[in-house]
């Protein structure tokens, strides 16, 4: 099979698939991985992917919801794939969530069901596979938490040393705990995520460490499979909208690339529209969108959704392309809206971390302002697991004053049967 290659989106330089630079060596622009055309398209390619999803693939790479789409991810990686496996995440329908958002058909693609609890595993299986292929001696990333957790786990699987740099005091406890437990050398830095990324980017070039932030184009190849998998779960009948939380914009970019490829290969016959949702306190991409992308904004970010507390998104250019090519939109929702959406998703028995709920809050807002129609078919992506950020849950339900409308306060009781009976009666009447 002929190799893929890397293409610089800024200067059109082409470099080999196995080049070790994280950016274009000529102009420092962002790279994109391009693959040779698969042997088949349309129904035959759908059948190939559907066949791999069937019962015979309990083991091996095709049991992964990433590597099942190998031809569109990294075709030549066959014999050195490093996989848990990951992906195969559920597409959930919950009437309470749809009703809150005002949607007739809202499905939730729950990426929190990945091995380390976030969508990052889809990109990391490809990124760390690539790190091994090029003989990297160490891997590194800056992170708001999930990338670090995922990198730490996959590096442990590969037997590679990992360096994770996180902003001090701005990472949810579950994520930091994971990076430490999986054995990454974890550097806690004063400053915000954007500064962490600048530093690790420079360090990787200078110190020869393989950079595995979503700047790395191989990460995005893996993240594309969120889209391929949800299309497959819908029997390749695309929804009208795919809604995704947006921070560093890796996912927005990956989704645009995935949809373009799915359309070009006739896996689908029309393009869904993308909606990228930011937290209002960290919404430089939404500000640019409002101005028709006339200029790039940078902000000092502040949001309760620490995963997307990002002021200068690295994949800005790629994400602009994704929004333009899918006739997409970008919006921002307040922290209160995010926390209310999260409380609704949580109380439906699903659960997600705060940043994930931005997508559901975004659906409600876009329906209210008439951008999304009430009868449109919508898939919202939940990017991370509820247990990533237990402190936010504790604060919302137990500590916030006055209690928010959906707070579920614990009730302290005396050790008597009558107290339990009283509470049971209260349960049955509310
Ligand atoms: N949701 C979660 C749970 C995330 O962890 C992230 C990003 C996003 C959404 C935003 O995705 O950056 O592709 O636009 N987390 C990164 C990290 C930045 O370091 O874990 P994006």
Short mmCIF file of C-alpha atoms and ligand atoms in Angstrom, two decimals:
data_model
loop_
_atom_site.label_atom_id
_atom_site.label_comp_id
_atom_site.label_asym_id
_atom_site.label_seq_id
_atom_site.Cartn_x
_atom_site.Cartn_y
_atom_site.Cartn_z
CA UNK A 1 0.00 0.00 0.00
CA UNK A 2 1.42 3.42 -0.90
CA UNK A 3 2.13 5.81 1.93
CA UNK A 4 0.18 8.83 3.10
CA UNK A 5 1.94 12.20 3.21
CA UNK A 6 1.79 15.49 5.12
CA UNK A 7 0.71 18.72 3.47
CA UNK A 8 1.29 22.23 4.84
CA UNK A 9 -1.93 24.22 4.72
CA UNK A 10 0.05 27.51 4.69
CA UNK A 11 2.79 27.02 2.06
CA UNK A 12 1.64 23.79 0.34
CA UNK A 13 4.96 22.07 1.12
CA UNK A 14 4.59 18.28 1.06
CA UNK A 15 6.62 16.11 3.42
CA UNK A 16 6.74 12.36 3.99
CA UNK A 17 4.33 10.59 6.32
CA UNK A 18 7.17 9.67 8.66
CA UNK A 19 8.69 13.15 8.99
CA UNK A 20 9.09 13.89 12.69
CA UNK A 21 8.24 17.62 12.70
CA UNK A 22 4.98 18.62 14.37
CA UNK A 23 4.79 21.71 12.10
CA UNK A 24 5.88 22.47 8.55
CA UNK A 25 9.70 22.57 8.64
CA UNK A 26 9.72 25.36 6.02
CA UNK A 27 7.15 27.87 7.35
CA UNK A 28 6.02 26.47 10.76
CA UNK A 29 2.44 26.22 9.42
CA UNK A 30 0.04 23.48 10.54
CA UNK A 31 0.26 20.18 8.70
CA UNK A 32 -2.50 17.95 7.40
CA UNK A 33 -2.26 14.23 6.70
CA UNK A 34 -3.40 13.12 3.26
CA UNK A 35 -3.99 9.54 2.19
CA UNK A 36 -4.00 7.70 -1.11
CA UNK A 37 -7.55 7.12 -2.38
CA UNK A 38 -9.00 3.91 -0.91
CA UNK A 39 -9.63 1.04 -3.34
CA UNK A 40 -13.39 1.52 -3.08
CA UNK A 41 -15.90 4.27 -2.38
CA UNK A 42 -19.63 4.59 -1.68
CA UNK A 43 -21.60 1.46 -0.84
CA UNK A 44 -18.55 -0.83 -1.11
CA UNK A 45 -16.56 1.27 1.38
CA UNK A 46 -19.54 1.46 3.73
CA UNK A 47 -19.85 -2.33 3.49
CA UNK A 48 -16.15 -2.76 4.33
CA UNK A 49 -16.53 -0.63 7.47
CA UNK A 50 -19.85 -2.25 8.41
CA UNK A 51 -18.37 -5.70 8.01
CA UNK A 52 -15.51 -4.87 10.38
CA UNK A 53 -18.02 -3.67 12.96
CA UNK A 54 -19.63 -7.11 12.92
CA UNK A 55 -19.08 -9.97 15.35
CA UNK A 56 -15.80 -11.39 14.00
CA UNK A 57 -13.66 -8.55 15.28
CA UNK A 58 -13.64 -8.94 19.06
CA UNK A 59 -9.87 -8.66 19.06
CA UNK A 60 -7.26 -6.86 17.01
CA UNK A 61 -7.29 -3.34 15.56
CA UNK A 62 -10.68 -3.63 13.85
CA UNK A 63 -12.33 -3.95 17.26
CA UNK A 64 -11.37 -0.28 17.70
CA UNK A 65 -13.84 2.40 16.62
CA UNK A 66 -10.81 4.27 15.26
CA UNK A 67 -8.93 1.57 13.34
CA UNK A 68 -12.09 0.15 11.80
CA UNK A 69 -11.76 3.16 9.49
CA UNK A 70 -8.06 2.52 8.88
CA UNK A 71 -8.08 3.55 5.19
CA UNK A 72 -9.19 7.05 6.23
CA UNK A 73 -6.99 7.27 9.35
CA UNK A 74 -3.54 5.84 8.69
CA UNK A 75 -3.64 3.11 6.03
CA UNK A 76 0.00 2.01 6.30
CA UNK A 77 0.06 1.55 10.07
CA UNK A 78 -1.19 -2.03 9.91
CA UNK A 79 1.48 -3.93 11.85
CA UNK A 80 2.33 -1.44 14.59
CA UNK A 81 -1.02 -0.16 15.77
CA UNK A 82 -1.24 0.66 19.46
CA UNK A 83 -4.84 0.37 20.61
CA UNK A 84 -6.81 -0.31 23.80
CA UNK A 85 -9.22 -0.50 21.78
CA UNK A 86 -11.02 2.85 21.89
CA UNK A 87 -14.13 4.37 20.31
CA UNK A 88 -17.33 2.31 19.91
CA UNK A 89 -19.05 4.94 22.03
CA UNK A 90 -22.84 5.01 22.35
CA UNK A 91 -25.28 7.29 20.58
CA UNK A 92 -27.93 8.01 23.20
CA UNK A 93 -31.47 9.36 23.02
CA UNK A 94 -32.90 10.80 26.22
CA UNK A 95 -36.34 12.50 26.06
CA UNK A 96 -35.57 14.72 29.08
CA UNK A 97 -32.49 16.17 27.40
CA UNK A 98 -34.25 16.67 24.04
CA UNK A 99 -37.19 18.35 25.77
CA UNK A 100 -34.92 20.72 27.71
CA UNK A 101 -33.11 21.68 24.51
CA UNK A 102 -36.40 22.04 22.61
CA UNK A 103 -35.43 19.45 20.00
CA UNK A 104 -37.56 16.67 18.56
CA UNK A 105 -34.56 14.49 17.79
CA UNK A 106 -31.37 15.07 19.73
CA UNK A 107 -28.85 12.24 20.00
CA UNK A 108 -25.84 12.35 22.31
CA UNK A 109 -22.59 10.82 21.09
CA UNK A 110 -20.91 10.04 24.40
CA UNK A 111 -17.15 10.16 23.99
CA UNK A 112 -16.74 9.92 27.76
CA UNK A 113 -17.05 6.15 27.21
CA UNK A 114 -13.51 5.96 25.85
CA UNK A 115 -10.79 4.15 27.88
CA UNK A 116 -9.54 7.26 29.70
CA UNK A 117 -12.92 8.95 29.71
CA UNK A 118 -12.65 11.43 26.84
CA UNK A 119 -12.53 11.69 23.05
CA UNK A 120 -8.79 12.31 23.26
CA UNK A 121 -8.13 8.56 23.13
CA UNK A 122 -9.22 8.48 19.50
CA UNK A 123 -6.50 10.89 18.51
CA UNK A 124 -3.97 9.49 20.92
CA UNK A 125 -4.09 5.92 19.58
CA UNK A 126 -3.03 7.33 16.22
CA UNK A 127 -0.56 9.87 17.63
CA UNK A 128 1.26 7.36 19.82
CA UNK A 129 1.21 4.74 17.05
CA UNK A 130 2.90 7.35 14.85
CA UNK A 131 5.37 8.21 17.65
CA UNK A 132 6.45 4.58 17.69
CA UNK A 133 6.69 4.38 13.91
CA UNK A 134 9.08 7.32 13.74
CA UNK A 135 11.16 6.07 16.66
CA UNK A 136 10.31 8.88 19.11
CA UNK A 137 12.20 8.61 22.40
CA UNK A 138 9.68 10.66 24.41
CA UNK A 139 6.28 12.30 23.90
CA UNK A 140 4.87 15.54 25.30
CA UNK A 141 1.77 17.71 25.44
CA UNK A 142 0.28 20.78 27.09
CA UNK A 143 -3.19 20.14 28.37
CA UNK A 144 -6.28 21.41 30.15
CA UNK A 145 -6.38 17.84 31.51
CA UNK A 146 -7.84 15.29 29.14
CA UNK A 147 -5.08 15.26 26.54
CA UNK A 148 -2.59 14.77 29.37
CA UNK A 149 -4.58 11.90 30.87
CA UNK A 150 -4.87 10.22 27.49
CA UNK A 151 -1.25 10.76 26.52
CA UNK A 152 -0.10 9.39 29.87
CA UNK A 153 -2.13 6.21 29.38
CA UNK A 154 -1.11 5.57 25.78
CA UNK A 155 2.54 6.35 26.51
CA UNK A 156 2.41 3.78 29.31
CA UNK A 157 0.94 1.29 26.83
CA UNK A 158 3.78 2.06 24.39
CA UNK A 159 6.49 2.08 27.06
CA UNK A 160 7.43 5.67 26.15
CA UNK A 161 8.30 8.42 28.64
CA UNK A 162 5.68 11.19 28.66
CA UNK A 163 5.83 14.84 29.68
CA UNK A 164 2.51 16.54 30.48
CA UNK A 165 2.35 20.30 31.14
CA UNK A 166 -0.80 21.69 32.76
CA UNK A 167 -1.86 25.13 34.03
CA UNK A 168 -1.68 25.30 37.81
CA UNK A 169 -5.06 25.29 39.57
CA UNK A 170 -7.01 25.05 36.31
CA UNK A 171 -7.26 21.31 35.78
CA UNK A 172 -10.07 19.10 37.10
CA UNK A 173 -8.93 16.65 39.79
CA UNK A 174 -9.85 13.48 37.90
CA UNK A 175 -7.65 14.43 34.97
CA UNK A 176 -4.62 15.40 37.01
CA UNK A 177 -5.01 12.20 39.02
CA UNK A 178 -4.98 10.18 35.80
CA UNK A 179 -1.80 11.79 34.44
CA UNK A 180 -0.03 11.05 37.73
CA UNK A 181 -1.40 7.55 38.09
CA UNK A 182 -0.55 6.50 34.53
CA UNK A 183 3.00 7.62 35.24
CA UNK A 184 3.58 10.75 33.14
CA UNK A 185 6.06 13.32 34.39
CA UNK A 186 3.53 16.04 35.13
CA UNK A 187 4.62 19.67 35.20
CA UNK A 188 2.24 22.10 36.86
CA UNK A 189 2.91 25.56 35.45
CA UNK A 190 1.82 29.02 36.62
CA UNK A 191 -0.09 30.61 33.75
CA UNK A 192 -2.84 29.48 31.43
CA UNK A 193 -3.13 26.67 28.87
CA UNK A 194 -2.16 28.90 25.96
CA UNK A 195 1.19 29.63 27.62
CA UNK A 196 1.72 25.91 28.38
CA UNK A 197 1.16 25.12 24.71
CA UNK A 198 3.56 27.82 23.50
CA UNK A 199 6.25 26.43 25.76
CA UNK A 200 5.81 22.76 24.93
CA UNK A 201 5.66 23.62 21.24
CA UNK A 202 9.02 25.39 21.48
CA UNK A 203 10.46 22.67 23.72
CA UNK A 204 9.49 19.88 21.35
CA UNK A 205 11.32 21.54 18.46
CA UNK A 206 14.37 22.39 20.59
CA UNK A 207 14.58 19.19 22.65
CA UNK A 208 13.48 16.67 20.04
CA UNK A 209 10.43 15.43 21.96
CA UNK A 210 7.47 14.30 19.84
CA UNK A 211 4.61 16.77 20.33
CA UNK A 212 1.18 15.21 20.75
CA UNK A 213 -1.10 18.20 21.07
CA UNK A 214 -3.82 18.49 18.46
CA UNK A 215 -1.40 20.62 16.42
CA UNK A 216 -0.09 17.15 15.52
CA UNK A 217 -2.03 16.19 12.38
CA UNK A 218 -2.10 12.47 13.22
CA UNK A 219 -4.21 13.23 16.30
CA UNK A 220 -6.86 14.76 14.07
CA UNK A 221 -6.95 11.67 11.85
CA UNK A 222 -8.07 9.68 14.89
CA UNK A 223 -10.58 12.30 16.03
CA UNK A 224 -12.24 12.21 12.61
CA UNK A 225 -13.62 8.80 13.56
CA UNK A 226 -16.10 10.38 16.00
CA UNK A 227 -17.88 11.54 12.86
CA UNK A 228 -17.39 8.33 10.85
CA UNK A 229 -18.67 6.25 13.73
CA UNK A 230 -21.75 8.35 14.39
CA UNK A 231 -22.59 8.30 10.66
CA UNK A 232 -22.23 4.54 10.70
CA UNK A 233 -24.49 4.30 13.77
CA UNK A 234 -27.09 6.25 11.78
CA UNK A 235 -26.77 3.78 8.88
CA UNK A 236 -24.93 6.50 6.94
CA UNK A 237 -28.00 8.74 6.92
CA UNK A 238 -26.43 12.04 8.03
CA UNK A 239 -28.08 14.22 10.68
CA UNK A 240 -28.83 17.87 9.90
CA UNK A 241 -26.45 19.14 12.59
CA UNK A 242 -23.40 17.96 14.49
CA UNK A 243 -22.77 20.09 17.57
CA UNK A 244 -19.43 20.06 19.38
CA UNK A 245 -17.81 21.94 22.28
CA UNK A 246 -14.90 24.03 21.05
CA UNK A 247 -11.69 25.02 22.83
CA UNK A 248 -8.40 24.55 21.02
CA UNK A 249 -10.47 23.71 17.90
CA UNK A 250 -8.83 20.37 17.12
CA UNK A 251 -12.18 18.60 17.08
CA UNK A 252 -13.92 21.25 15.02
CA UNK A 253 -11.11 20.95 12.46
CA UNK A 254 -11.16 17.14 12.54
CA UNK A 255 -14.94 17.07 12.09
CA UNK A 256 -14.75 19.34 9.05
CA UNK A 257 -12.07 17.14 7.49
CA UNK A 258 -14.05 13.98 8.25
CA UNK A 259 -17.22 15.34 6.70
CA UNK A 260 -15.41 16.54 3.58
CA UNK A 261 -13.84 13.13 3.12
CA UNK A 262 -17.07 11.25 3.84
CA UNK A 263 -18.83 13.30 1.18
CA UNK A 264 -15.99 12.98 -1.37
CA UNK A 265 -15.86 9.19 -0.90
CA UNK A 266 -19.66 8.99 -1.19
CA UNK A 267 -20.09 7.52 2.28
CA UNK A 268 -22.82 10.16 2.64
CA UNK A 269 -24.77 12.05 0.02
CA UNK A 270 -25.07 15.40 1.83
CA UNK A 271 -23.16 17.34 4.46
CA UNK A 272 -24.49 17.94 7.95
CA UNK A 273 -23.85 21.45 9.29
CA UNK A 274 -21.33 21.88 12.09
CA UNK A 275 -22.03 23.98 15.18
CA UNK A 276 -19.05 24.76 17.41
CA UNK A 277 -19.95 25.91 20.91
CA UNK A 278 -17.60 27.87 23.17
CA UNK A 279 -17.91 29.03 26.76
CA UNK A 280 -18.72 32.77 26.77
CA UNK A 281 -15.67 33.50 28.95
CA UNK A 282 -13.36 31.79 26.46
CA UNK A 283 -14.92 32.50 23.10
CA UNK A 284 -12.36 33.97 20.66
CA UNK A 285 -13.60 31.73 17.83
CA UNK A 286 -17.21 32.84 18.31
CA UNK A 287 -16.04 36.48 18.22
CA UNK A 288 -14.26 35.85 14.92
CA UNK A 289 -17.31 34.07 13.50
CA UNK A 290 -19.53 37.08 14.30
CA UNK A 291 -17.21 39.19 12.12
CA UNK A 292 -17.28 36.71 9.23
CA UNK A 293 -13.80 35.53 10.32
CA UNK A 294 -12.38 38.92 9.35
CA UNK A 295 -9.77 38.62 12.08
CA UNK A 296 -8.44 36.22 14.66
CA UNK A 297 -9.26 37.05 18.29
CA UNK A 298 -7.27 36.22 21.40
CA UNK A 299 -8.74 36.53 24.91
CA UNK A 300 -7.77 35.95 28.54
CA UNK A 301 -10.01 32.94 29.20
CA UNK A 302 -12.26 32.41 32.26
CA UNK A 303 -14.80 29.61 32.40
CA UNK A 304 -15.94 26.94 34.84
CA UNK A 305 -15.52 24.47 31.94
CA UNK A 306 -11.76 24.14 32.47
CA UNK A 307 -11.33 21.77 29.50
CA UNK A 308 -12.16 24.63 27.13
CA UNK A 309 -10.57 27.46 29.10
CA UNK A 310 -8.52 28.49 26.08
CA UNK A 311 -7.94 32.00 24.72
CA UNK A 312 -5.83 31.44 21.61
CA UNK A 313 -6.93 28.24 19.85
CA UNK A 314 -4.14 26.53 17.92
CA UNK A 315 -6.27 25.01 15.17
CA UNK A 316 -7.97 28.33 14.32
CA UNK A 317 -7.28 28.27 10.56
CA UNK A 318 -8.30 24.66 10.14
CA UNK A 319 -11.49 25.25 12.12
CA UNK A 320 -12.44 28.31 10.03
CA UNK A 321 -12.24 26.05 7.00
CA UNK A 322 -14.40 23.42 8.70
CA UNK A 323 -17.11 25.95 9.55
CA UNK A 324 -17.04 27.49 6.07
CA UNK A 325 -17.11 24.16 4.24
CA UNK A 326 -20.04 22.81 6.24
CA UNK A 327 -22.03 26.05 6.25
CA UNK A 328 -21.52 25.86 9.99
CA UNK A 329 -21.99 28.25 12.89
CA UNK A 330 -20.10 29.16 16.05
CA UNK A 331 -21.77 30.30 19.23
CA UNK A 332 -21.02 30.88 22.92
CA UNK A 333 -22.98 29.94 26.05
CA UNK A 334 -22.62 31.24 29.61
CA UNK A 335 -21.23 29.20 32.49
CA UNK A 336 -24.70 29.10 34.06
CA UNK A 337 -26.16 27.68 30.84
CA UNK A 338 -23.37 25.09 30.70
CA UNK A 339 -24.00 24.04 34.31
CA UNK A 340 -27.74 23.83 33.78
CA UNK A 341 -27.27 21.71 30.64
CA UNK A 342 -24.86 19.51 32.57
CA UNK A 343 -27.37 19.09 35.41
CA UNK A 344 -29.99 17.99 32.86
CA UNK A 345 -27.61 15.53 31.15
CA UNK A 346 -26.46 14.22 34.54
CA UNK A 347 -29.99 13.80 35.91
CA UNK A 348 -30.94 11.85 32.76
CA UNK A 349 -28.51 9.21 34.04
CA UNK A 350 -25.90 9.96 31.40
CA UNK A 351 -23.49 12.41 33.01
CA UNK A 352 -20.70 14.40 31.43
CA UNK A 353 -18.05 16.91 32.38
CA UNK A 354 -18.85 20.65 32.18
CA UNK A 355 -17.21 21.36 28.80
CA UNK A 356 -19.20 18.54 27.23
CA UNK A 357 -22.47 20.10 28.28
CA UNK A 358 -21.62 23.18 26.23
CA UNK A 359 -22.82 21.26 23.18
CA UNK A 360 -26.26 20.64 24.70
CA UNK A 361 -26.51 24.24 25.95
CA UNK A 362 -25.53 25.31 22.44
CA UNK A 363 -28.30 23.22 20.87
CA UNK A 364 -30.87 24.93 23.10
CA UNK A 365 -29.56 28.37 22.25
CA UNK A 366 -29.41 27.69 18.50
CA UNK A 367 -32.95 26.33 18.50
CA UNK A 368 -34.18 29.35 20.46
CA UNK A 369 -32.62 31.79 18.01
CA UNK A 370 -34.01 29.85 15.04
CA UNK A 371 -30.65 28.67 13.61
CA UNK A 372 -31.51 25.02 14.26
CA UNK A 373 -35.07 23.95 13.42
CA UNK A 374 -37.07 22.11 16.10
CA UNK A 375 -37.56 19.15 13.76
CA UNK A 376 -33.92 19.00 12.63
CA UNK A 377 -32.00 15.83 13.41
CA UNK A 378 -29.18 16.75 15.75
CA UNK A 379 -26.19 14.91 17.18
CA UNK A 380 -24.45 16.65 20.09
CA UNK A 381 -21.08 15.33 21.17
CA UNK A 382 -20.40 14.79 24.88
CA UNK A 383 -16.64 14.94 25.02
CA UNK A 384 -15.80 13.77 28.55
CA UNK A 385 -16.97 11.63 31.47
CA UNK A 386 -18.85 12.95 34.52
CA UNK A 387 -16.12 11.71 36.92
CA UNK A 388 -13.44 13.86 35.33
CA UNK A 389 -14.58 16.86 37.38
CA UNK A 390 -16.30 15.82 40.63
CA UNK A 391 -15.50 19.15 42.32
CA UNK A 392 -17.79 21.08 39.98
CA UNK A 393 -20.58 18.60 40.72
CA UNK A 394 -20.02 18.91 44.47
CA UNK A 395 -20.01 22.68 44.32
CA UNK A 396 -23.17 22.84 42.21
CA UNK A 397 -25.23 20.40 44.28
CA UNK A 398 -23.88 20.87 47.79
CA UNK A 399 -22.22 24.23 48.21
CA UNK A 400 -23.45 26.93 45.88
CA UNK A 401 -25.51 29.68 47.56
CA UNK A 402 -28.25 30.26 46.74
CA UNK A 403 -28.75 26.70 45.46
CA UNK A 404 -29.16 26.62 41.67
CA UNK A 405 -32.59 25.45 40.42
CA UNK A 406 -31.44 21.90 39.73
CA UNK A 407 -29.32 21.44 42.86
CA UNK A 408 -29.83 18.04 44.52
CA UNK A 409 -28.76 18.71 48.10
CA UNK A 410 -27.94 15.74 50.30
CA UNK A 411 -30.22 15.49 53.34
CA UNK A 412 -28.71 14.79 56.72
CA UNK A 413 -30.83 12.52 58.91
CA UNK A 414 -30.93 11.01 62.37
CA UNK A 415 -30.50 7.20 62.41
CA UNK A 416 -34.22 6.41 62.59
CA UNK A 417 -36.62 4.56 60.33
CA UNK A 418 -39.13 7.40 60.53
CA UNK A 419 -36.68 9.85 59.02
CA UNK A 420 -36.08 7.50 56.09
CA UNK A 421 -39.84 7.05 55.71
CA UNK A 422 -40.34 10.82 55.64
CA UNK A 423 -37.71 11.20 52.91
CA UNK A 424 -39.16 8.33 50.89
CA UNK A 425 -42.55 10.03 51.01
CA UNK A 426 -40.95 13.25 49.82
CA UNK A 427 -39.35 11.34 46.91
CA UNK A 428 -42.66 9.84 45.88
CA UNK A 429 -44.45 13.17 45.82
CA UNK A 430 -41.88 15.19 43.84
N1 LIG B 1 -14.27 18.88 25.66
C1 LIG B 1 -13.34 18.34 26.45
C2 LIG B 1 -13.80 17.44 27.54
C3 LIG B 1 -11.97 18.63 26.25
O1 LIG B 1 -11.07 18.09 27.05
C4 LIG B 1 -11.61 19.51 25.21
C5 LIG B 1 -10.21 19.87 24.99
C6 LIG B 1 -12.63 20.04 24.41
C7 LIG B 1 -13.94 19.71 24.66
C8 LIG B 1 -12.34 20.97 23.29
O2 LIG B 1 -11.83 20.30 22.19
O3 LIG B 1 -9.72 21.57 21.97
O4 LIG B 1 -10.53 20.06 20.17
O5 LIG B 1 -11.69 22.20 20.62
N2 LIG B 1 -9.26 19.57 25.76
C9 LIG B 1 -7.82 19.80 25.49
C10 LIG B 1 -6.99 19.13 26.54
C11 LIG B 1 -7.48 21.18 25.18
O6 LIG B 1 -5.84 19.55 26.77
O7 LIG B 1 -7.42 18.16 27.13
P1 LIG B 1 -10.88 21.09 21.16
#
